[in-house]
PDB file of C-alpha atoms in Angstrom:
ATOM      1  CA  MET A   8     -26.169   1.018  12.957  1.00  0.00           C
ATOM      2  CA  ALA A   9     -23.593  -1.751  12.775  1.00  0.00           C
ATOM      3  CA  HIS A  10     -26.335  -4.156  11.664  1.00  0.00           C
ATOM      4  CA  ARG A  11     -27.306  -1.876   8.778  1.00  0.00           C
ATOM      5  CA  VAL A  12     -23.672  -1.515   7.675  1.00  0.00           C
ATOM      6  CA  LEU A  13     -23.202  -5.290   7.877  1.00  0.00           C
ATOM      7  CA  ASP A  14     -26.291  -5.838   5.720  1.00  0.00           C
ATOM      8  CA  THR A  15     -24.923  -3.420   3.131  1.00  0.00           C
ATOM      9  CA  LEU A  16     -21.608  -5.267   3.139  1.00  0.00           C
ATOM     10  CA  ARG A  17     -23.511  -8.495   2.486  1.00  0.00           C
ATOM     11  CA  GLY A  18     -25.453  -6.909  -0.365  1.00  0.00           C
ATOM     12  CA  VAL A  19     -28.835  -6.736   1.351  1.00  0.00           C
ATOM     13  CA  GLY A  20     -30.867  -4.004   2.997  1.00  0.00           C
ATOM     14  CA  ASP A  21     -31.624  -0.418   2.006  1.00  0.00           C
ATOM     15  CA  THR A  22     -29.856   1.427  -0.786  1.00  0.00           C
ATOM     16  CA  ALA A  23     -29.314   4.327   1.650  1.00  0.00           C
ATOM     17  CA  PRO A  24     -28.999   2.584   5.040  1.00  0.00           C
ATOM     18  CA  LEU A  25     -27.452   5.504   6.905  1.00  0.00           C
ATOM     19  CA  ALA A  26     -30.013   8.049   5.757  1.00  0.00           C
ATOM     20  CA  GLY A  27     -32.823   5.593   6.476  1.00  0.00           C
ATOM     21  CA  PHE A  28     -31.455   4.947   9.946  1.00  0.00           C
ATOM     22  CA  VAL A  29     -31.467   8.656  10.781  1.00  0.00           C
ATOM     23  CA  GLU A  30     -34.862   9.346   9.204  1.00  0.00           C
ATOM     24  CA  GLY A  31     -36.502   6.440  11.014  1.00  0.00           C
ATOM     25  CA  ALA A  32     -34.913   7.043  14.421  1.00  0.00           C
ATOM     26  CA  ALA A  33     -36.973   8.224  17.374  1.00  0.00           C
ATOM     27  CA  ASP A  34     -33.949  10.334  18.350  1.00  0.00           C
ATOM     28  CA  PRO A  35     -32.171  11.549  15.184  1.00  0.00           C
ATOM     29  CA  LYS A  36     -29.283  13.018  17.195  1.00  0.00           C
ATOM     30  CA  ALA A  37     -28.624   9.629  18.788  1.00  0.00           C
ATOM     31  CA  ALA A  38     -28.682   8.097  15.296  1.00  0.00           C
ATOM     32  CA  LEU A  39     -26.093  10.629  14.140  1.00  0.00           C
ATOM     33  CA  ALA A  40     -23.997   9.749  17.179  1.00  0.00           C
ATOM     34  CA  ALA A  41     -24.132   6.087  16.122  1.00  0.00           C
ATOM     35  CA  ILE A  42     -22.868   7.029  12.653  1.00  0.00           C
ATOM     36  CA  ARG A  43     -20.097   9.050  14.273  1.00  0.00           C
ATOM     37  CA  ILE A  44     -19.084   6.087  16.458  1.00  0.00           C
ATOM     38  CA  ILE A  45     -19.057   3.556  13.587  1.00  0.00           C
ATOM     39  CA  GLY A  46     -17.104   6.168  11.609  1.00  0.00           C
ATOM     40  CA  ALA A  47     -15.242   5.091   8.478  1.00  0.00           C
ATOM     41  CA  ASP A  48     -16.763   1.621   8.702  1.00  0.00           C
ATOM     42  CA  THR A  49     -20.126   3.105   7.685  1.00  0.00           C
ATOM     43  CA  LEU A  50     -18.527   3.272   4.211  1.00  0.00           C
ATOM     44  CA  ALA A  51     -16.939  -0.187   4.367  1.00  0.00           C
ATOM     45  CA  ALA A  52     -19.056  -1.591   1.532  1.00  0.00           C
ATOM     46  CA  GLN A  53     -18.032   1.255  -0.752  1.00  0.00           C
ATOM     47  CA  ALA A  54     -14.359   1.039   0.250  1.00  0.00           C
ATOM     48  CA  LEU A  55     -14.241  -2.709  -0.360  1.00  0.00           C
ATOM     49  CA  GLY A  56     -16.401  -2.716  -3.484  1.00  0.00           C
ATOM     50  CA  GLY A  57     -15.384   0.558  -5.108  1.00  0.00           C
ATOM     51  CA  ALA A  58     -18.957   1.839  -5.520  1.00  0.00           C
ATOM     52  CA  ALA A  59     -20.155   5.373  -4.903  1.00  0.00           C
ATOM     53  CA  ALA A  60     -22.038   6.066  -1.689  1.00  0.00           C
ATOM     54  CA  HIS A  61     -25.697   7.077  -1.875  1.00  0.00           C
ATOM     55  CA  PRO A  62     -26.043  10.880  -1.670  1.00  0.00           C
ATOM     56  CA  GLY A  63     -28.357  10.494   1.324  1.00  0.00           C
ATOM     57  CA  ASP A  64     -25.724   8.467   3.159  1.00  0.00           C
ATOM     58  CA  VAL A  65     -23.040  11.026   2.317  1.00  0.00           C
ATOM     59  CA  ALA A  66     -25.279  13.741   3.749  1.00  0.00           C
ATOM     60  CA  ALA A  67     -25.888  11.681   6.903  1.00  0.00           C
ATOM     61  CA  VAL A  68     -22.156  11.137   7.513  1.00  0.00           C
ATOM     62  CA  ARG A  69     -21.424  14.815   6.952  1.00  0.00           C
ATOM     63  CA  GLN A  70     -24.270  15.824   9.267  1.00  0.00           C
ATOM     64  CA  ALA A  71     -22.913  13.506  11.980  1.00  0.00           C
ATOM     65  CA  ALA A  72     -19.503  15.155  11.642  1.00  0.00           C
ATOM     66  CA  ALA A  73     -21.085  18.598  11.878  1.00  0.00           C
ATOM     67  CA  VAL A  74     -23.128  17.765  14.993  1.00  0.00           C
ATOM     68  CA  PHE A  75     -20.198  15.973  16.662  1.00  0.00           C
ATOM     69  CA  PRO A  76     -17.113  17.722  15.262  1.00  0.00           C
ATOM     70  CA  THR A  77     -13.555  16.450  15.464  1.00  0.00           C
ATOM     71  CA  PRO A  78     -11.330  18.298  17.950  1.00  0.00           C
ATOM     72  CA  VAL A  79      -8.725  20.399  16.181  1.00  0.00           C
ATOM     73  CA  HIS A  80      -4.973  19.847  16.691  1.00  0.00           C
ATOM     74  CA  VAL A  81      -5.120  16.739  18.866  1.00  0.00           C
ATOM     75  CA  PRO A  82      -1.562  16.066  20.109  1.00  0.00           C
ATOM     76  CA  ALA A  83      -0.101  12.608  19.653  1.00  0.00           C
ATOM     77  CA  PRO A  84       0.714  10.462  22.679  1.00  0.00           C
ATOM     78  CA  PRO A  85       2.484  10.704  25.062  1.00  0.00           C
ATOM     79  CA  GLU A  86       1.727  14.450  25.094  1.00  0.00           C
ATOM     80  CA  GLY A  87      -1.966  13.911  24.410  1.00  0.00           C
ATOM     81  CA  SER A  88      -4.651  11.321  25.127  1.00  0.00           C
ATOM     82  CA  ALA A  89      -4.298   8.130  23.080  1.00  0.00           C
ATOM     83  CA  GLU A  90      -8.095   7.757  22.971  1.00  0.00           C
ATOM     84  CA  ASN A  91      -8.670  11.285  21.608  1.00  0.00           C
ATOM     85  CA  TRP A  92      -5.830  10.812  19.143  1.00  0.00           C
ATOM     86  CA  ALA A  93      -7.354   7.552  17.871  1.00  0.00           C
ATOM     87  CA  VAL A  94     -10.723   9.302  17.450  1.00  0.00           C
ATOM     88  CA  ALA A  95      -9.056  12.041  15.402  1.00  0.00           C
ATOM     89  CA  TRP A  96      -7.445   9.438  13.131  1.00  0.00           C
ATOM     90  CA  ARG A  97     -10.752   7.602  12.673  1.00  0.00           C
ATOM     91  CA  ASP A  98     -12.479  10.872  11.760  1.00  0.00           C
ATOM     92  CA  TRP A  99      -9.726  11.586   9.262  1.00  0.00           C
ATOM     93  CA  ALA A 100     -10.291   8.155   7.698  1.00  0.00           C
ATOM     94  CA  THR A 101     -14.017   8.864   7.370  1.00  0.00           C
ATOM     95  CA  ALA A 102     -13.229  12.131   5.606  1.00  0.00           C
ATOM     96  CA  ARG A 103     -10.872  10.379   3.178  1.00  0.00           C
ATOM     97  CA  LEU A 104     -13.487   7.788   2.259  1.00  0.00           C
ATOM     98  CA  LEU A 105     -16.118  10.495   1.754  1.00  0.00           C
ATOM     99  CA  GLU A 106     -13.810  12.231  -0.697  1.00  0.00           C
ATOM    100  CA  ARG A 107     -13.219   8.953  -2.494  1.00  0.00           C
ATOM    101  CA  HIS A 108     -16.742   7.551  -2.684  1.00  0.00           C
ATOM    102  CA  ALA A 109     -19.083  10.556  -2.822  1.00  0.00           C
ATOM    103  CA  ASP A 110     -20.166  11.468  -6.357  1.00  0.00           C
ATOM    104  CA  GLY A 111     -18.170  14.547  -7.285  1.00  0.00           C
ATOM    105  CA  GLY A 112     -16.235  14.411  -4.015  1.00  0.00           C
ATOM    106  CA  ALA A 113     -17.301  15.838  -0.691  1.00  0.00           C
ATOM    107  CA  GLU A 114     -16.101  18.808   1.294  1.00  0.00           C
ATOM    108  CA  THR A 115     -14.413  17.574   4.460  1.00  0.00           C
ATOM    109  CA  HIS A 116     -12.933  19.230   7.533  1.00  0.00           C
ATOM    110  CA  ALA A 117     -10.770  16.577   9.232  1.00  0.00           C
ATOM    111  CA  PRO A 118      -7.065  17.443   9.210  1.00  0.00           C
ATOM    112  CA  GLN A 119      -4.592  14.585   9.372  1.00  0.00           C
ATOM    113  CA  PRO A 120      -3.403  14.149  12.968  1.00  0.00           C
ATOM    114  CA  ALA A 121       0.272  14.208  13.844  1.00  0.00           C
ATOM    115  CA  ALA A 122       1.862  10.767  13.538  1.00  0.00           C
ATOM    116  CA  GLY A 123       4.145  10.880  16.572  1.00  0.00           C
ATOM    117  CA  PRO A 124       6.144   8.062  18.193  1.00  0.00           C
ATOM    118  CA  ALA A 125       3.001   6.171  19.237  1.00  0.00           C
ATOM    119  CA  LEU A 126       2.808   4.544  15.782  1.00  0.00           C
ATOM    120  CA  ALA A 127       5.860   2.399  16.605  1.00  0.00           C
ATOM    121  CA  PRO A 128       5.874  -0.348  19.271  1.00  0.00           C
ATOM    122  CA  ASN A 129       9.011   1.077  20.923  1.00  0.00           C
ATOM    123  CA  GLY A 130       9.458  -1.987  23.129  1.00  0.00           C
ATOM    124  CA  SER A 131       5.789  -2.221  24.202  1.00  0.00           C
ATOM    125  CA  TRP A 132       3.991  -4.271  21.581  1.00  0.00           C
ATOM    126  CA  GLN A 133       1.076  -4.851  23.996  1.00  0.00           C
ATOM    127  CA  SER A 134       0.034  -1.190  24.235  1.00  0.00           C
ATOM    128  CA  TRP A 135       0.810  -0.646  20.548  1.00  0.00           C
ATOM    129  CA  ALA A 136      -1.468  -3.545  19.559  1.00  0.00           C
ATOM    130  CA  VAL A 137      -4.287  -2.059  21.651  1.00  0.00           C
ATOM    131  CA  LEU A 138      -3.819   1.252  19.833  1.00  0.00           C
ATOM    132  CA  MET A 139      -3.829  -0.442  16.422  1.00  0.00           C
ATOM    133  CA  ALA A 140      -7.064  -2.204  17.372  1.00  0.00           C
ATOM    134  CA  GLN A 141      -8.581   1.210  18.104  1.00  0.00           C
ATOM    135  CA  LEU A 142      -7.363   2.348  14.681  1.00  0.00           C
ATOM    136  CA  SER A 143      -8.790  -0.656  12.808  1.00  0.00           C
ATOM    137  CA  PRO A 144     -11.170   1.461  10.639  1.00  0.00           C
ATOM    138  CA  LEU A 145      -8.032   2.719   8.890  1.00  0.00           C
ATOM    139  CA  SER A 146      -7.513  -0.791   7.529  1.00  0.00           C
ATOM    140  CA  LEU A 147     -10.060  -0.116   4.775  1.00  0.00           C
ATOM    141  CA  PRO A 148      -8.887   0.275   1.158  1.00  0.00           C
ATOM    142  CA  GLY A 149      -8.485   3.903   0.179  1.00  0.00           C
ATOM    143  CA  VAL A 150      -7.163   4.971   3.580  1.00  0.00           C
ATOM    144  CA  GLU A 151      -3.413   5.244   3.200  1.00  0.00           C
ATOM    145  CA  GLY A 152      -0.856   7.076   5.305  1.00  0.00           C
ATOM    146  CA  PRO A 153       1.203   6.656   8.471  1.00  0.00           C
ATOM    147  CA  VAL A 154      -1.144   4.230  10.254  1.00  0.00           C
ATOM    148  CA  PRO A 155      -1.322   1.493   7.557  1.00  0.00           C
ATOM    149  CA  ASP A 156       2.395   2.034   6.938  1.00  0.00           C
ATOM    150  CA  ALA A 157       3.066   1.346  10.628  1.00  0.00           C
ATOM    151  CA  ALA A 158       1.056  -1.878  10.417  1.00  0.00           C
ATOM    152  CA  ARG A 159       3.107  -3.036   7.439  1.00  0.00           C
ATOM    153  CA  ARG A 160       6.370  -2.352   9.296  1.00  0.00           C
ATOM    154  CA  HIS A 161       5.417  -4.393  12.358  1.00  0.00           C
ATOM    155  CA  PRO A 162       3.723  -7.683  11.375  1.00  0.00           C
ATOM    156  CA  VAL A 163       5.274  -9.578  14.298  1.00  0.00           C
ATOM    157  CA  SER A 164       3.906  -7.120  16.860  1.00  0.00           C
ATOM    158  CA  LEU A 165       0.453  -7.398  15.280  1.00  0.00           C
ATOM    159  CA  ALA A 166       0.673 -11.192  15.403  1.00  0.00           C
ATOM    160  CA  ARG A 167       1.691 -11.051  19.058  1.00  0.00           C
ATOM    161  CA  GLY A 168      -1.200  -8.713  19.811  1.00  0.00           C
ATOM    162  CA  ILE A 169      -3.792 -10.877  18.142  1.00  0.00           C
ATOM    163  CA  THR A 170      -2.416 -14.035  19.784  1.00  0.00           C
ATOM    164  CA  ARG A 171      -2.578 -12.350  23.186  1.00  0.00           C
ATOM    165  CA  ALA A 172      -6.157 -11.206  22.541  1.00  0.00           C
ATOM    166  CA  MET A 173      -7.185 -14.733  21.511  1.00  0.00           C
ATOM    167  CA  LEU A 174      -5.624 -16.283  24.618  1.00  0.00           C
ATOM    168  CA  ARG A 175      -7.472 -13.733  26.768  1.00  0.00           C
ATOM    169  CA  ARG A 176     -10.688 -14.413  24.817  1.00  0.00           C
ATOM    170  CA  ASP A 177     -10.810 -10.728  23.993  1.00  0.00           C
ATOM    171  CA  TYR A 178     -12.489 -11.393  20.667  1.00  0.00           C
ATOM    172  CA  PRO A 179     -13.433  -7.774  19.845  1.00  0.00           C
ATOM    173  CA  THR A 180      -9.747  -6.793  19.975  1.00  0.00           C
ATOM    174  CA  ALA A 181      -8.765  -9.940  18.080  1.00  0.00           C
ATOM    175  CA  ALA A 182     -11.264  -9.169  15.306  1.00  0.00           C
ATOM    176  CA  ARG A 183     -10.004  -5.612  14.941  1.00  0.00           C
ATOM    177  CA  LEU A 184      -6.396  -6.753  14.759  1.00  0.00           C
ATOM    178  CA  ALA A 185      -7.395  -9.479  12.289  1.00  0.00           C
ATOM    179  CA  ARG A 186      -8.342  -6.696   9.901  1.00  0.00           C
ATOM    180  CA  TRP A 187      -4.753  -5.443   9.945  1.00  0.00           C
ATOM    181  CA  ILE A 188      -3.425  -8.973   9.480  1.00  0.00           C
ATOM    182  CA  ALA A 189      -5.753  -9.293   6.471  1.00  0.00           C
ATOM    183  CA  VAL A 190      -4.402  -6.030   5.036  1.00  0.00           C
ATOM    184  CA  LEU A 191      -0.842  -7.306   5.349  1.00  0.00           C
ATOM    185  CA  HIS A 192      -1.853 -10.553   3.638  1.00  0.00           C
ATOM    186  CA  ARG A 193      -3.501  -8.558   0.846  1.00  0.00           C
ATOM    187  CA  ASP A 194      -0.331  -6.526   0.392  1.00  0.00           C
ATOM    188  CA  GLY A 195       1.900  -9.590   0.299  1.00  0.00           C
ATOM    189  CA  VAL A 196       3.675  -8.889   3.603  1.00  0.00           C
ATOM    190  CA  PRO A 197       5.176 -12.092   5.100  1.00  0.00           C
ATOM    191  CA  LEU A 198       3.198 -13.114   8.189  1.00  0.00           C
ATOM    192  CA  PRO A 199       4.079 -15.376  11.126  1.00  0.00           C
ATOM    193  CA  LEU A 200       0.542 -16.837  11.140  1.00  0.00           C
ATOM    194  CA  ASP A 201      -2.123 -17.902   8.657  1.00  0.00           C
ATOM    195  CA  PRO A 202      -4.886 -15.268   8.650  1.00  0.00           C
ATOM    196  CA  ALA A 203      -7.718 -17.313   7.112  1.00  0.00           C
ATOM    197  CA  PRO A 204      -8.171 -19.933   9.888  1.00  0.00           C
ATOM    198  CA  LEU A 205      -7.571 -17.189  12.423  1.00  0.00           C
ATOM    199  CA  VAL A 206     -10.551 -15.185  11.164  1.00  0.00           C
ATOM    200  CA  GLU A 207     -12.708 -18.299  11.015  1.00  0.00           C
ATOM    201  CA  HIS A 208     -11.764 -19.181  14.596  1.00  0.00           C
ATOM    202  CA  ILE A 209     -12.831 -15.720  15.757  1.00  0.00           C
ATOM    203  CA  SER A 210     -16.099 -16.073  13.852  1.00  0.00           C
ATOM    204  CA  LEU A 211     -16.879 -19.451  15.417  1.00  0.00           C
ATOM    205  CA  HIS A 212     -15.903 -18.694  18.998  1.00  0.00           C
ATOM    206  CA  ALA A 213     -16.596 -15.001  19.474  1.00  0.00           C
ATOM    207  CA  GLY A 214     -20.316 -15.338  20.121  1.00  0.00           C
ATOM    208  CA  GLY A 215     -22.846 -12.616  19.347  1.00  0.00           C
ATOM    209  CA  GLY A 216     -22.382  -8.928  18.754  1.00  0.00           C
ATOM    210  CA  THR A 217     -23.086  -7.147  15.499  1.00  0.00           C
ATOM    211  CA  ARG A 218     -20.107  -4.806  15.789  1.00  0.00           C
ATOM    212  CA  LEU A 219     -17.764  -7.769  16.160  1.00  0.00           C
ATOM    213  CA  ALA A 220     -19.492  -9.513  13.238  1.00  0.00           C
ATOM    214  CA  LEU A 221     -18.869  -6.417  11.130  1.00  0.00           C
ATOM    215  CA  ASP A 222     -15.138  -6.506  11.918  1.00  0.00           C
ATOM    216  CA  VAL A 223     -15.013 -10.206  10.999  1.00  0.00           C
ATOM    217  CA  ALA A 224     -16.873  -9.558   7.731  1.00  0.00           C
ATOM    218  CA  ILE A 225     -14.433  -6.788   6.802  1.00  0.00           C
ATOM    219  CA  ALA A 226     -11.468  -9.039   7.592  1.00  0.00           C
ATOM    220  CA  ARG A 227     -12.936 -11.751   5.365  1.00  0.00           C
ATOM    221  CA  ALA A 228     -13.493  -9.278   2.536  1.00  0.00           C
ATOM    222  CA  LEU A 229      -9.897  -8.077   2.805  1.00  0.00           C
ATOM    223  CA  LEU A 230      -8.653 -11.670   2.697  1.00  0.00           C
ATOM    224  CA  ALA A 231     -10.685 -12.257  -0.459  1.00  0.00           C
ATOM    225  CA  THR A 232      -8.641  -9.690  -2.375  1.00  0.00           C
ATOM    226  CA  THR A 233      -5.539 -10.748  -4.293  1.00  0.00           C
ATOM    227  CA  PRO A 234      -2.321 -10.864  -2.223  1.00  0.00           C
ATOM    228  CA  GLY A 235       0.191  -8.250  -3.287  1.00  0.00           C
ATOM    229  CA  ARG A 236      -2.466  -5.975  -4.832  1.00  0.00           C
ATOM    230  CA  THR A 237      -3.898  -3.007  -2.972  1.00  0.00           C
ATOM    231  CA  ALA A 238      -7.569  -2.453  -3.713  1.00  0.00           C
ATOM    232  CA  GLY A 239      -8.613   0.786  -5.326  1.00  0.00           C
TER     233      GLY A 239
END
């Protein structure tokens, strides 16, 4: 699934990669689960390029949400599970992008989760950076709200998180955090590090893995936009 999304981001592959993935799968339910896991990033090409999604892809994303629905009223940490809360936010982001990039809009059923104190580092930038890595699909243009706002308020904590991930050779986390650093660069937020060589370093040293390559490609695309101007 990640490979198909990456091809679309690069301008190659099927015109309806999600629908084709489901239709050609030996286990269509497993294919829908893959769409659900990739989430908002299945619409990365549309979010970054401003194009409308293919109706077949819109139907596939909506079917994945119907087969694997979002839990309702997920409490924010520390009352609730951080993992479940992050999933609820990612589902909300997918719903927002469907509304934005489906021709004529799309009916969605993903309420915005409660923000809660977890969106601020509160003295623990390490755990906050891990959470922001889990929320990296919300770095796409067209997904605004408390999560991107939190990233913009805490550039130093993001820089610390990505530096820590690089030192630990945790390149998947580094690539996800690089997306947020790219968003801050796009929005003209002063940064304590240069994002362009950072993303290239991740690309050169991270090794294989299509999901990681997708995160790097999205970070590069965000860096290619004009600083100080939000896409969309």
